[in-house]
Amino acid sequence: MGDFGFTLLKSDAGARLGRIGTGHGAIDTPAFMPVATQGTVKSLTPADLVAAGAQIVLANTYHLMLRPGHELIRELGGLHRFMGWDGPILTDSGGFQVFSLSKLRRIGEEGVEFRSHVDGSLRTLTPESCIVVQHALGVDVLHPLDECLAHPASAADTERSLALTQRWLVRAVAAHRAAGAPGALFGIVQGGVYETLRVRAVEDTCALDLPGYAIGGLAVGEPKPVLCEIAGLVAGRLPVDRPRYLMGVGKPPDLVEAVARGVDLFDCVLPTRNARNGQAFTADGPINIANARFARDPGPVDPDCPCEACRRFSRAYLRHLFGARELLVYRLLTLHNLTFYLGLMRRMREAVARGAFASFQSRFLERYGVESLRGTTDYTPADSEA
Amino acid sequence: MGDFGFTLLKSDAGARLGRIGTGHGAIDTPAFMPVATQGTVKSLTPADLVAAGAQIVLANTYHLMLRPGHELIRELGGLHRFMGWDGPILTDSGGFQVFSLSKLRRIGEEGVEFRSHVDGSLRTLTPESCIVVQHALGVDVLHPLDECLAHPASAADTERSLALTQRWLVRAVAAHRAAGAPGALFGIVQGGVYETLRVRAVEDTCALDLPGYAIGGLAVGEPKPVLCEIAGLVAGRLPVDRPRYLMGVGKPPDLVEAVARGVDLFDCVLPTRNARNGQAFTADGPINIANARFARDPGPVDPDCPCEACRRFSRAYLRHLFGARELLVYRLLTLHNLTFYLGLMRRMREAVARGAFASFQSRFLERYGVESLRGTTDYTPADSEA
């Protein structure tokens, strides 16, 4: 794991203020990772990401392995140089995409066999080859191949799947350690919506003493209170001195709720994907720029936002660009949404630093127009752990 | 015409170094105008345009009239404020788009009736309403409604069309002068490929004593030598103390050839449209980034180029983005191509300033891989006029 390390600086009302060190710079947590699926955050340059406040991006092992290929990226000096981003990069395992995007052919003890969604070629991914791909990319944080079930899944299916994921994890850890390559391999805690499976998964995963832990298998269709409950349950049982990453979450209120339950790291396609559908996030909730009420609106998307889109352009202009399908609007709304998400994380860090997270949480959720889920779950273990 | 003015600073080997003053700043000529059809240069911000070296942009009267509507833009403070560009803006008349994009219903003495390509609504455009639209946009340079014929057109059709265009011009000039609104109305010289008609058109148009003159009806399908011949013929007969704008031209060698014939202003969709098809312009000719030979090429598109795309990213990365249809590549290649075009104009201005345009011209065309057309025409009137 080389230069990787996590320092917990402060806890407040369940939320944690921390700092992750990597060979490519530090990440202040709680942190949100913009999604650079194919080695680019859609429409933005690395300089835009820095301007928006990003300290780390997430890339997809599955996509880059298929196109342009990890060996090509290795030849060209690794993913950082290839995409022109010199901050930390985290990759998922590719497992989620194998199950959601490809034509899955066979899943077995050895690994998965699937047809590429790019060219239809037959490919395999094993716990070991998945590590090889991520070493070729040269990323700072790696993830092991796992099986990600959709919701709902029966307890029996979930238990079988979890056991396979755990056996794959042991092989991934062995492959990573044997290679002696840089990069921190996180463990992924699966177990669906079943508390006993989640508890067992935490124990088995943490037994491997990994530098960080991801909470997987959520935001796959389960109700929001269940997401919060399971995330809180798992986060509360993970070691205090390691970062906790809630995969694929979420909407702004979800981030606040999860931070309140002790989660440190997030990624989600919502701010970038929804930008391309015209949705802009604001402190008062999301708006859709296509709405006719913005046709003659001279004000910015969000008067409090420091991004280029809000400093330079009106809602009326952005609505015109969106109606005319102009490329610039996708870029401007993406920049805005990421600025909003990353600004939200900064505000949460500042709230923890001054011991005011609980009041921040209730004020944010009230203004955003949602009720806190804090009272809807028996689990608030994040409150008791730091 | 208010703040508008043109100063011819120097002539050299037919090429002219000049400066246009407008109420929104100066334009050094020869100049290229990036095309902002719908009020945006596709994928770029105004700040990008400044970085690329743009001093003026072109917008389309036809498109903005239909969407979002010129009245809306007027309400929001005019096109400069609407699109966030505070430099000069030139609009074409919309005539070209009426004839090429819309379902033309009827052309008559009064004007044109057509169906909008946006929503199918029945619309009219007259010489007078065309001026009203451009006044609402608040642009610095306006153009009169004209009829633009495709090539080939018979002499009789061209003569009939030219006569209509001239009658419309007289009405446009009257409407503009009666309104007393700011903005400089250029005349458009039509006449197809027929020298006698072009000569007559120059005389009739210049008789109106306008602040600048556009050469229209070229780059519509005629052979390249004919384009150069007619452009040179017209430019050579236009008054020395007014800017000359060659509409819709062209490829980099065309710009050099036309500057050598005394043209001052250009616009063309090539650098922006072709960027979105993967074509990048370089001093050694265009390349297509999709070419397999770039798959592992770590070098920039153009090592001499100062743009962000060339400073930060490899051909291999851009090729990957293009293959994956990533929005960022359209933006980066657009930025590069405009930087190349605008840099070419700057180099031409510098060559004229030091009295070295002829050698610049031959060196540029040789390296670009095309032969000069200077010898292929009897007309080099630009040489004799300044």
PDB file of C-alpha atoms in Angstrom, chain B residues 126-280:
ATOM      1  CA  THR B 126     -38.119  40.514 -45.256  1.00  0.00           C
ATOM      2  CA  PRO B 127     -35.208  42.892 -45.728  1.00  0.00           C
ATOM      3  CA  GLU B 128     -36.771  45.079 -43.065  1.00  0.00           C
ATOM      4  CA  SER B 129     -37.630  42.352 -40.502  1.00  0.00           C
ATOM      5  CA  CYS B 130     -34.157  40.909 -40.928  1.00  0.00           C
ATOM      6  CA  ILE B 131     -32.730  44.229 -39.754  1.00  0.00           C
ATOM      7  CA  VAL B 132     -35.205  44.357 -36.866  1.00  0.00           C
ATOM      8  CA  VAL B 133     -34.045  40.923 -35.718  1.00  0.00           C
ATOM      9  CA  GLN B 134     -30.384  41.929 -35.790  1.00  0.00           C
ATOM     10  CA  HIS B 135     -31.122  45.153 -33.928  1.00  0.00           C
ATOM     11  CA  ALA B 136     -32.848  43.090 -31.234  1.00  0.00           C
ATOM     12  CA  LEU B 137     -29.736  40.924 -30.957  1.00  0.00           C
ATOM     13  CA  GLY B 138     -27.681  44.103 -30.641  1.00  0.00           C
ATOM     14  CA  VAL B 139     -24.781  42.905 -32.774  1.00  0.00           C
ATOM     15  CA  ASP B 140     -21.843  44.972 -34.020  1.00  0.00           C
ATOM     16  CA  VAL B 141     -22.013  43.971 -37.691  1.00  0.00           C
ATOM     17  CA  LEU B 142     -25.298  43.236 -39.495  1.00  0.00           C
ATOM     18  CA  HIS B 143     -26.001  41.808 -42.928  1.00  0.00           C
ATOM     19  CA  PRO B 144     -28.896  42.390 -45.315  1.00  0.00           C
ATOM     20  CA  LEU B 145     -31.242  39.634 -46.429  1.00  0.00           C
ATOM     21  CA  ASP B 146     -29.914  38.197 -49.683  1.00  0.00           C
ATOM     22  CA  GLU B 147     -30.653  35.300 -51.959  1.00  0.00           C
ATOM     23  CA  CYS B 148     -27.823  32.791 -52.020  1.00  0.00           C
ATOM     24  CA  LEU B 149     -27.837  30.468 -55.062  1.00  0.00           C
ATOM     25  CA  ALA B 150     -26.206  27.052 -55.075  1.00  0.00           C
ATOM     26  CA  HIS B 151     -23.619  26.262 -57.732  1.00  0.00           C
ATOM     27  CA  PRO B 152     -24.169  25.750 -60.620  1.00  0.00           C
ATOM     28  CA  ALA B 153     -26.727  28.423 -61.534  1.00  0.00           C
ATOM     29  CA  SER B 154     -27.315  29.812 -65.003  1.00  0.00           C
ATOM     30  CA  ALA B 155     -26.316  33.339 -65.906  1.00  0.00           C
ATOM     31  CA  ALA B 156     -29.971  34.294 -66.308  1.00  0.00           C
ATOM     32  CA  ASP B 157     -30.967  32.900 -62.906  1.00  0.00           C
ATOM     33  CA  THR B 158     -27.952  34.530 -61.308  1.00  0.00           C
ATOM     34  CA  GLU B 159     -28.736  37.879 -62.880  1.00  0.00           C
ATOM     35  CA  ARG B 160     -32.374  37.719 -61.763  1.00  0.00           C
ATOM     36  CA  SER B 161     -31.317  36.701 -58.232  1.00  0.00           C
ATOM     37  CA  LEU B 162     -28.678  39.395 -58.042  1.00  0.00           C
ATOM     38  CA  ALA B 163     -31.181  42.057 -59.021  1.00  0.00           C
ATOM     39  CA  LEU B 164     -33.526  40.930 -56.221  1.00  0.00           C
ATOM     40  CA  THR B 165     -30.663  40.908 -53.722  1.00  0.00           C
ATOM     41  CA  GLN B 166     -29.760  44.450 -54.765  1.00  0.00           C
ATOM     42  CA  ARG B 167     -33.323  45.695 -54.353  1.00  0.00           C
ATOM     43  CA  TRP B 168     -33.463  44.017 -50.936  1.00  0.00           C
ATOM     44  CA  LEU B 169     -30.165  45.652 -50.015  1.00  0.00           C
ATOM     45  CA  VAL B 170     -31.555  49.123 -50.736  1.00  0.00           C
ATOM     46  CA  ARG B 171     -34.521  48.375 -48.462  1.00  0.00           C
ATOM     47  CA  ALA B 172     -32.253  46.970 -45.726  1.00  0.00           C
ATOM     48  CA  VAL B 173     -30.043  50.052 -45.803  1.00  0.00           C
ATOM     49  CA  ALA B 174     -33.099  52.289 -45.566  1.00  0.00           C
ATOM     50  CA  ALA B 175     -34.503  50.291 -42.630  1.00  0.00           C
ATOM     51  CA  HIS B 176     -31.187  50.337 -40.790  1.00  0.00           C
ATOM     52  CA  ARG B 177     -30.634  54.050 -41.298  1.00  0.00           C
ATOM     53  CA  ALA B 178     -34.218  54.866 -40.348  1.00  0.00           C
ATOM     54  CA  ALA B 179     -33.910  52.943 -37.084  1.00  0.00           C
ATOM     55  CA  GLY B 180     -30.812  54.856 -36.056  1.00  0.00           C
ATOM     56  CA  ALA B 181     -29.686  51.778 -34.134  1.00  0.00           C
ATOM     57  CA  PRO B 182     -26.053  50.957 -33.498  1.00  0.00           C
ATOM     58  CA  GLY B 183     -24.237  48.348 -35.583  1.00  0.00           C
ATOM     59  CA  ALA B 184     -22.560  48.472 -38.972  1.00  0.00           C
ATOM     60  CA  LEU B 185     -24.573  47.083 -41.894  1.00  0.00           C
ATOM     61  CA  PHE B 186     -22.327  45.463 -44.479  1.00  0.00           C
ATOM     62  CA  GLY B 187     -23.283  45.009 -48.108  1.00  0.00           C
ATOM     63  CA  ILE B 188     -23.159  41.535 -49.673  1.00  0.00           C
ATOM     64  CA  VAL B 189     -21.778  41.186 -53.188  1.00  0.00           C
ATOM     65  CA  GLN B 190     -23.447  38.332 -55.058  1.00  0.00           C
ATOM     66  CA  GLY B 191     -23.245  37.427 -58.765  1.00  0.00           C
ATOM     67  CA  GLY B 192     -22.205  33.802 -58.773  1.00  0.00           C
ATOM     68  CA  VAL B 193     -19.309  32.819 -61.004  1.00  0.00           C
ATOM     69  CA  TYR B 194     -20.082  35.482 -63.635  1.00  0.00           C
ATOM     70  CA  GLU B 195     -17.521  38.232 -63.805  1.00  0.00           C
ATOM     71  CA  THR B 196     -19.761  40.831 -65.434  1.00  0.00           C
ATOM     72  CA  LEU B 197     -22.414  40.268 -62.783  1.00  0.00           C
ATOM     73  CA  ARG B 198     -19.848  40.458 -59.991  1.00  0.00           C
ATOM     74  CA  VAL B 199     -18.425  43.682 -61.394  1.00  0.00           C
ATOM     75  CA  ARG B 200     -21.885  45.183 -61.615  1.00  0.00           C
ATOM     76  CA  ALA B 201     -22.711  43.953 -58.097  1.00  0.00           C
ATOM     77  CA  VAL B 202     -19.608  45.623 -56.690  1.00  0.00           C
ATOM     78  CA  GLU B 203     -20.536  48.908 -58.341  1.00  0.00           C
ATOM     79  CA  ASP B 204     -24.161  48.826 -57.219  1.00  0.00           C
ATOM     80  CA  THR B 205     -23.332  47.773 -53.682  1.00  0.00           C
ATOM     81  CA  CYS B 206     -20.509  50.251 -53.169  1.00  0.00           C
ATOM     82  CA  ALA B 207     -22.741  53.036 -54.426  1.00  0.00           C
ATOM     83  CA  LEU B 208     -24.545  52.712 -51.070  1.00  0.00           C
ATOM     84  CA  ASP B 209     -21.339  53.663 -49.202  1.00  0.00           C
ATOM     85  CA  LEU B 210     -21.471  50.950 -46.562  1.00  0.00           C
ATOM     86  CA  PRO B 211     -18.948  50.422 -43.713  1.00  0.00           C
ATOM     87  CA  GLY B 212     -17.854  47.015 -45.004  1.00  0.00           C
ATOM     88  CA  TYR B 213     -18.511  44.547 -47.804  1.00  0.00           C
ATOM     89  CA  ALA B 214     -19.091  40.807 -47.778  1.00  0.00           C
ATOM     90  CA  ILE B 215     -18.379  38.538 -50.728  1.00  0.00           C
ATOM     91  CA  GLY B 216     -21.243  36.052 -50.797  1.00  0.00           C
ATOM     92  CA  GLY B 217     -22.277  33.180 -52.993  1.00  0.00           C
ATOM     93  CA  LEU B 218     -18.882  31.442 -52.934  1.00  0.00           C
ATOM     94  CA  ALA B 219     -17.846  28.155 -51.327  1.00  0.00           C
ATOM     95  CA  VAL B 220     -21.209  26.802 -52.502  1.00  0.00           C
ATOM     96  CA  GLY B 221     -19.838  24.059 -54.736  1.00  0.00           C
ATOM     97  CA  GLU B 222     -17.740  25.858 -57.358  1.00  0.00           C
ATOM     98  CA  PRO B 223     -14.143  24.674 -58.104  1.00  0.00           C
ATOM     99  CA  LYS B 224     -11.404  26.120 -55.876  1.00  0.00           C
ATOM    100  CA  PRO B 225      -9.710  28.109 -58.669  1.00  0.00           C
ATOM    101  CA  VAL B 226     -13.034  29.767 -59.454  1.00  0.00           C
ATOM    102  CA  LEU B 227     -13.523  30.674 -55.802  1.00  0.00           C
ATOM    103  CA  CYS B 228     -10.080  32.291 -55.703  1.00  0.00           C
ATOM    104  CA  GLU B 229     -10.623  34.043 -59.007  1.00  0.00           C
ATOM    105  CA  ILE B 230     -13.972  35.555 -58.092  1.00  0.00           C
ATOM    106  CA  ALA B 231     -12.854  36.459 -54.561  1.00  0.00           C
ATOM    107  CA  GLY B 232      -9.810  38.210 -56.002  1.00  0.00           C
ATOM    108  CA  LEU B 233     -11.874  39.936 -58.673  1.00  0.00           C
ATOM    109  CA  VAL B 234     -14.347  41.309 -56.157  1.00  0.00           C
ATOM    110  CA  ALA B 235     -11.817  42.181 -53.438  1.00  0.00           C
ATOM    111  CA  GLY B 236      -9.739  44.056 -55.973  1.00  0.00           C
ATOM    112  CA  ARG B 237     -12.662  46.302 -56.889  1.00  0.00           C
ATOM    113  CA  LEU B 238     -13.900  47.024 -53.382  1.00  0.00           C
ATOM    114  CA  PRO B 239     -12.824  50.282 -51.739  1.00  0.00           C
ATOM    115  CA  VAL B 240      -9.458  50.072 -50.030  1.00  0.00           C
ATOM    116  CA  ASP B 241     -10.681  51.703 -46.843  1.00  0.00           C
ATOM    117  CA  ARG B 242     -13.433  49.216 -45.994  1.00  0.00           C
ATOM    118  CA  PRO B 243     -13.084  45.662 -44.633  1.00  0.00           C
ATOM    119  CA  ARG B 244     -13.829  42.759 -47.003  1.00  0.00           C
ATOM    120  CA  TYR B 245     -15.428  39.644 -45.645  1.00  0.00           C
ATOM    121  CA  LEU B 246     -15.392  36.369 -47.616  1.00  0.00           C
ATOM    122  CA  MET B 247     -18.408  34.455 -46.306  1.00  0.00           C
ATOM    123  CA  GLY B 248     -18.101  30.778 -45.391  1.00  0.00           C
ATOM    124  CA  VAL B 249     -14.460  30.266 -46.385  1.00  0.00           C
ATOM    125  CA  GLY B 250     -12.693  27.946 -45.695  1.00  0.00           C
ATOM    126  CA  LYS B 251      -9.825  25.475 -45.380  1.00  0.00           C
ATOM    127  CA  PRO B 252      -6.494  26.840 -44.149  1.00  0.00           C
ATOM    128  CA  PRO B 253      -4.980  27.109 -47.675  1.00  0.00           C
ATOM    129  CA  ASP B 254      -8.126  28.913 -48.841  1.00  0.00           C
ATOM    130  CA  LEU B 255      -7.650  31.503 -46.131  1.00  0.00           C
ATOM    131  CA  VAL B 256      -4.056  32.080 -47.189  1.00  0.00           C
ATOM    132  CA  GLU B 257      -5.021  32.359 -50.859  1.00  0.00           C
ATOM    133  CA  ALA B 258      -7.850  34.759 -50.094  1.00  0.00           C
ATOM    134  CA  VAL B 259      -5.694  36.934 -47.829  1.00  0.00           C
ATOM    135  CA  ALA B 260      -3.215  37.092 -50.730  1.00  0.00           C
ATOM    136  CA  ARG B 261      -6.106  38.509 -52.759  1.00  0.00           C
ATOM    137  CA  GLY B 262      -6.932  41.225 -50.253  1.00  0.00           C
ATOM    138  CA  VAL B 263      -9.615  39.629 -48.066  1.00  0.00           C
ATOM    139  CA  ASP B 264      -9.766  40.734 -44.410  1.00  0.00           C
ATOM    140  CA  LEU B 265     -12.465  38.669 -42.681  1.00  0.00           C
ATOM    141  CA  PHE B 266     -13.501  35.025 -42.731  1.00  0.00           C
ATOM    142  CA  ASP B 267     -15.898  32.628 -41.096  1.00  0.00           C
ATOM    143  CA  CYS B 268     -16.275  28.892 -41.572  1.00  0.00           C
ATOM    144  CA  VAL B 269     -17.703  25.910 -39.717  1.00  0.00           C
ATOM    145  CA  LEU B 270     -14.793  23.667 -40.758  1.00  0.00           C
ATOM    146  CA  PRO B 271     -12.564  24.000 -37.667  1.00  0.00           C
ATOM    147  CA  THR B 272     -15.488  23.408 -35.307  1.00  0.00           C
ATOM    148  CA  ARG B 273     -17.587  20.944 -37.299  1.00  0.00           C
ATOM    149  CA  ASN B 274     -14.638  18.841 -38.402  1.00  0.00           C
ATOM    150  CA  ALA B 275     -13.357  18.697 -34.822  1.00  0.00           C
ATOM    151  CA  ARG B 276     -16.519  16.817 -33.978  1.00  0.00           C
ATOM    152  CA  ASN B 277     -15.663  14.352 -36.765  1.00  0.00           C
ATOM    153  CA  GLY B 278     -12.178  13.785 -35.333  1.00  0.00           C
ATOM    154  CA  GLN B 279     -10.263  16.016 -37.748  1.00  0.00           C
ATOM    155  CA  ALA B 280      -7.441  18.117 -36.345  1.00  0.00           C
TER     156      ALA B 280
END
